[in-house]
PDB file of C-alpha atoms in Angstrom:
ATOM      1  CA  MET A   1     212.477  35.168  56.927  1.00  0.00           C
ATOM      2  CA  LEU A   2     212.819  31.375  57.143  1.00  0.00           C
ATOM      3  CA  ARG A   3     216.582  31.678  56.864  1.00  0.00           C
ATOM      4  CA  PHE A   4     216.652  34.140  59.747  1.00  0.00           C
ATOM      5  CA  LEU A   5     214.532  31.819  61.881  1.00  0.00           C
ATOM      6  CA  CYS A   6     216.755  28.817  61.041  1.00  0.00           C
ATOM      7  CA  GLN A   7     219.860  30.781  62.029  1.00  0.00           C
ATOM      8  CA  CYS A   8     218.285  31.896  65.284  1.00  0.00           C
ATOM      9  CA  THR A   9     217.261  28.324  66.004  1.00  0.00           C
ATOM     10  CA  LEU A  10     220.779  27.050  65.319  1.00  0.00           C
ATOM     11  CA  ILE A  11     222.279  29.552  67.773  1.00  0.00           C
ATOM     12  CA  ALA A  12     219.543  28.674  70.336  1.00  0.00           C
ATOM     13  CA  VAL A  13     220.381  24.999  69.916  1.00  0.00           C
ATOM     14  CA  PHE A  14     224.001  25.707  70.824  1.00  0.00           C
ATOM     15  CA  TYR A  15     222.821  27.689  73.841  1.00  0.00           C
ATOM     16  CA  PHE A  16     220.658  24.691  74.856  1.00  0.00           C
ATOM     17  CA  ILE A  17     223.619  22.312  74.385  1.00  0.00           C
ATOM     18  CA  GLY A  18     225.682  24.641  76.584  1.00  0.00           C
ATOM     19  CA  GLN A  19     222.917  24.635  79.191  1.00  0.00           C
ATOM     20  CA  VAL A  20     222.773  20.806  79.211  1.00  0.00           C
ATOM     21  CA  THR A  21     226.589  20.627  79.353  1.00  0.00           C
ATOM     22  CA  VAL A  22     226.853  22.998  82.296  1.00  0.00           C
ATOM     23  CA  THR A  23     224.048  21.282  84.192  1.00  0.00           C
ATOM     24  CA  THR A  24     225.299  17.747  83.519  1.00  0.00           C
ATOM     25  CA  PHE A  25     228.960  18.346  84.354  1.00  0.00           C
ATOM     26  CA  HIS A  26     228.341  21.053  87.057  1.00  0.00           C
ATOM     27  CA  LEU A  27     230.611  23.490  85.271  1.00  0.00           C
ATOM     28  CA  PRO A  28     231.214  26.886  86.942  1.00  0.00           C
ATOM     29  CA  PHE A  29     230.638  28.746  83.654  1.00  0.00           C
ATOM     30  CA  PRO A  30     227.594  30.423  82.141  1.00  0.00           C
ATOM     31  CA  ALA A  31     225.724  28.198  79.698  1.00  0.00           C
ATOM     32  CA  SER A  32     225.743  30.934  77.076  1.00  0.00           C
ATOM     33  CA  ILE A  33     229.559  31.065  77.136  1.00  0.00           C
ATOM     34  CA  VAL A  34     229.851  27.251  76.883  1.00  0.00           C
ATOM     35  CA  GLY A  35     227.328  27.233  74.010  1.00  0.00           C
ATOM     36  CA  MET A  36     229.139  29.996  72.153  1.00  0.00           C
ATOM     37  CA  LEU A  37     232.473  28.178  72.634  1.00  0.00           C
ATOM     38  CA  LEU A  38     230.925  25.031  71.237  1.00  0.00           C
ATOM     39  CA  LEU A  39     229.586  27.017  68.275  1.00  0.00           C
ATOM     40  CA  PHE A  40     233.038  28.573  67.764  1.00  0.00           C
ATOM     41  CA  VAL A  41     234.727  25.161  67.793  1.00  0.00           C
ATOM     42  CA  SER A  42     232.082  23.848  65.383  1.00  0.00           C
ATOM     43  CA  LEU A  43     232.789  26.720  63.051  1.00  0.00           C
ATOM     44  CA  LEU A  44     236.533  26.168  63.285  1.00  0.00           C
ATOM     45  CA  LEU A  45     236.222  22.430  62.629  1.00  0.00           C
ATOM     46  CA  GLY A  46     233.799  22.982  59.737  1.00  0.00           C
ATOM     47  CA  PHE A  47     230.798  21.230  61.289  1.00  0.00           C
ATOM     48  CA  ILE A  48     228.871  24.490  61.000  1.00  0.00           C
ATOM     49  CA  LYS A  49     229.301  26.806  58.032  1.00  0.00           C
ATOM     50  CA  LEU A  50     229.592  30.500  58.666  1.00  0.00           C
ATOM     51  CA  GLU A  51     226.758  31.217  56.216  1.00  0.00           C
ATOM     52  CA  TRP A  52     224.443  29.267  58.527  1.00  0.00           C
ATOM     53  CA  VAL A  53     224.757  31.881  61.296  1.00  0.00           C
ATOM     54  CA  GLU A  54     226.248  34.938  59.636  1.00  0.00           C
ATOM     55  CA  THR A  55     223.096  37.001  59.145  1.00  0.00           C
ATOM     56  CA  VAL A  56     221.908  36.657  62.748  1.00  0.00           C
ATOM     57  CA  ALA A  57     225.439  37.183  64.089  1.00  0.00           C
ATOM     58  CA  ASN A  58     225.750  40.442  62.141  1.00  0.00           C
ATOM     59  CA  ILE A  59     222.434  41.645  63.484  1.00  0.00           C
ATOM     60  CA  HIS A  60     223.591  40.884  67.041  1.00  0.00           C
ATOM     61  CA  LEU A  61     226.864  42.740  66.454  1.00  0.00           C
ATOM     62  CA  LYS A  62     225.008  45.659  64.964  1.00  0.00           C
ATOM     63  CA  HIS A  63     222.871  46.074  68.087  1.00  0.00           C
ATOM     64  CA  ILE A  64     225.383  45.049  70.753  1.00  0.00           C
ATOM     65  CA  ILE A  65     225.378  48.555  72.200  1.00  0.00           C
ATOM     66  CA  LEU A  66     221.913  47.826  73.592  1.00  0.00           C
ATOM     67  CA  PHE A  67     223.531  45.540  76.129  1.00  0.00           C
ATOM     68  CA  PHE A  68     225.398  48.474  77.587  1.00  0.00           C
ATOM     69  CA  ILE A  69     222.318  50.631  78.147  1.00  0.00           C
ATOM     70  CA  PRO A  70     221.276  49.165  81.543  1.00  0.00           C
ATOM     71  CA  PRO A  71     224.657  49.901  83.193  1.00  0.00           C
ATOM     72  CA  ILE A  72     224.658  53.426  81.770  1.00  0.00           C
ATOM     73  CA  VAL A  73     221.137  53.977  83.122  1.00  0.00           C
ATOM     74  CA  GLY A  74     222.337  52.649  86.457  1.00  0.00           C
ATOM     75  CA  VAL A  75     225.068  55.269  86.518  1.00  0.00           C
ATOM     76  CA  PHE A  76     222.477  57.997  85.971  1.00  0.00           C
ATOM     77  CA  TYR A  77     220.331  56.518  88.756  1.00  0.00           C
ATOM     78  CA  TYR A  78     223.217  56.975  91.172  1.00  0.00           C
ATOM     79  CA  LEU A  79     224.432  60.265  89.689  1.00  0.00           C
ATOM     80  CA  GLU A  80     224.493  61.998  93.091  1.00  0.00           C
ATOM     81  CA  ILE A  81     226.954  59.430  94.415  1.00  0.00           C
ATOM     82  CA  PHE A  82     229.140  59.959  91.370  1.00  0.00           C
ATOM     83  CA  LYS A  83     228.942  63.716  91.839  1.00  0.00           C
ATOM     84  CA  GLN A  84     230.065  63.369  95.481  1.00  0.00           C
ATOM     85  CA  ASP A  85     232.566  60.581  95.228  1.00  0.00           C
ATOM     86  CA  GLY A  86     233.294  60.306  91.492  1.00  0.00           C
ATOM     87  CA  PHE A  87     236.968  61.139  91.927  1.00  0.00           C
ATOM     88  CA  LYS A  88     237.394  58.580  94.692  1.00  0.00           C
ATOM     89  CA  LEU A  89     235.534  55.902  92.747  1.00  0.00           C
ATOM     90  CA  THR A  90     237.631  56.576  89.621  1.00  0.00           C
ATOM     91  CA  LEU A  91     240.837  56.466  91.679  1.00  0.00           C
ATOM     92  CA  VAL A  92     239.826  53.163  93.323  1.00  0.00           C
ATOM     93  CA  LEU A  93     238.988  51.633  89.903  1.00  0.00           C
ATOM     94  CA  ILE A  94     242.312  52.748  88.416  1.00  0.00           C
ATOM     95  CA  LEU A  95     244.365  51.607  91.437  1.00  0.00           C
ATOM     96  CA  SER A  96     242.651  48.254  91.743  1.00  0.00           C
ATOM     97  CA  SER A  97     243.109  47.609  88.031  1.00  0.00           C
ATOM     98  CA  LEU A  98     246.750  48.524  88.325  1.00  0.00           C
ATOM     99  CA  VAL A  99     247.203  46.164  91.321  1.00  0.00           C
ATOM    100  CA  VAL A 100     245.574  43.304  89.411  1.00  0.00           C
ATOM    101  CA  LEU A 101     247.795  44.030  86.385  1.00  0.00           C
ATOM    102  CA  LEU A 102     250.991  44.096  88.505  1.00  0.00           C
ATOM    103  CA  VAL A 103     250.149  40.991  90.505  1.00  0.00           C
ATOM    104  CA  THR A 104     249.352  39.091  87.307  1.00  0.00           C
ATOM    105  CA  ALA A 105     252.610  40.269  85.689  1.00  0.00           C
ATOM    106  CA  PHE A 106     254.601  39.273  88.799  1.00  0.00           C
ATOM    107  CA  ALA A 107     252.949  35.828  88.934  1.00  0.00           C
ATOM    108  CA  ALA A 108     253.533  35.200  85.234  1.00  0.00           C
ATOM    109  CA  ASP A 109     257.139  36.319  85.525  1.00  0.00           C
ATOM    110  CA  THR A 110     257.672  34.035  88.525  1.00  0.00           C
ATOM    111  CA  PHE A 111     256.202  31.030  86.726  1.00  0.00           C
ATOM    112  CA  VAL A 112     258.260  31.701  83.595  1.00  0.00           C
ATOM    113  CA  LYS A 113     261.503  32.018  85.602  1.00  0.00           C
ATOM    114  CA  LYS A 114     260.620  28.874  87.551  1.00  0.00           C
ATOM    115  CA  GLY A 115     260.257  26.966  84.265  1.00  0.00           C
ATOM    116  CA  GLU A 116     263.598  28.137  82.844  1.00  0.00           C
ATOM    117  CA  ASN A 117     266.793  26.086  82.993  1.00  0.00           C
ATOM    118  CA  ASN A 118     270.135  27.754  83.754  1.00  0.00           C
ATOM    119  CA  ASP A 119     270.861  28.193  80.063  1.00  0.00           C
ATOM    120  CA  GLY A 120     267.610  30.032  79.438  1.00  0.00           C
ATOM    121  CA  THR A 121     265.731  27.136  77.800  1.00  0.00           C
ATOM    122  CA  PHE A 122     262.492  25.729  79.241  1.00  0.00           C
ATOM    123  CA  HIS A 123     262.037  22.255  80.663  1.00  0.00           C
ATOM    124  CA  ASP A 124     258.886  20.186  80.380  1.00  0.00           C
TER     125      ASP A 124
END
């Protein structure tokens, strides 16, 4: 039980560090994401050992589906709208995703071509 509490505390400390970092530097990112990135980097660099957070992390991964329950309940709350306009909503989601994908591909292709020399190599 003490090990579990220590692991929870360590993850909470990284969340707190993320909160302080976001507040201090006025970053446009959620503190939880910054904290988890800091934890990830600490794990990669060996400052934190995986065993120090592994048990709690596995419990979180085991129960991650619980985070998806509120959106699913929201869908059931608006079930009548989905019954009436479900096809239209699905079509809009698919088309907008496709547009984002194509625009991103076009932009990436443009930037890659802009960075190429005439012989196909890239310049700095």
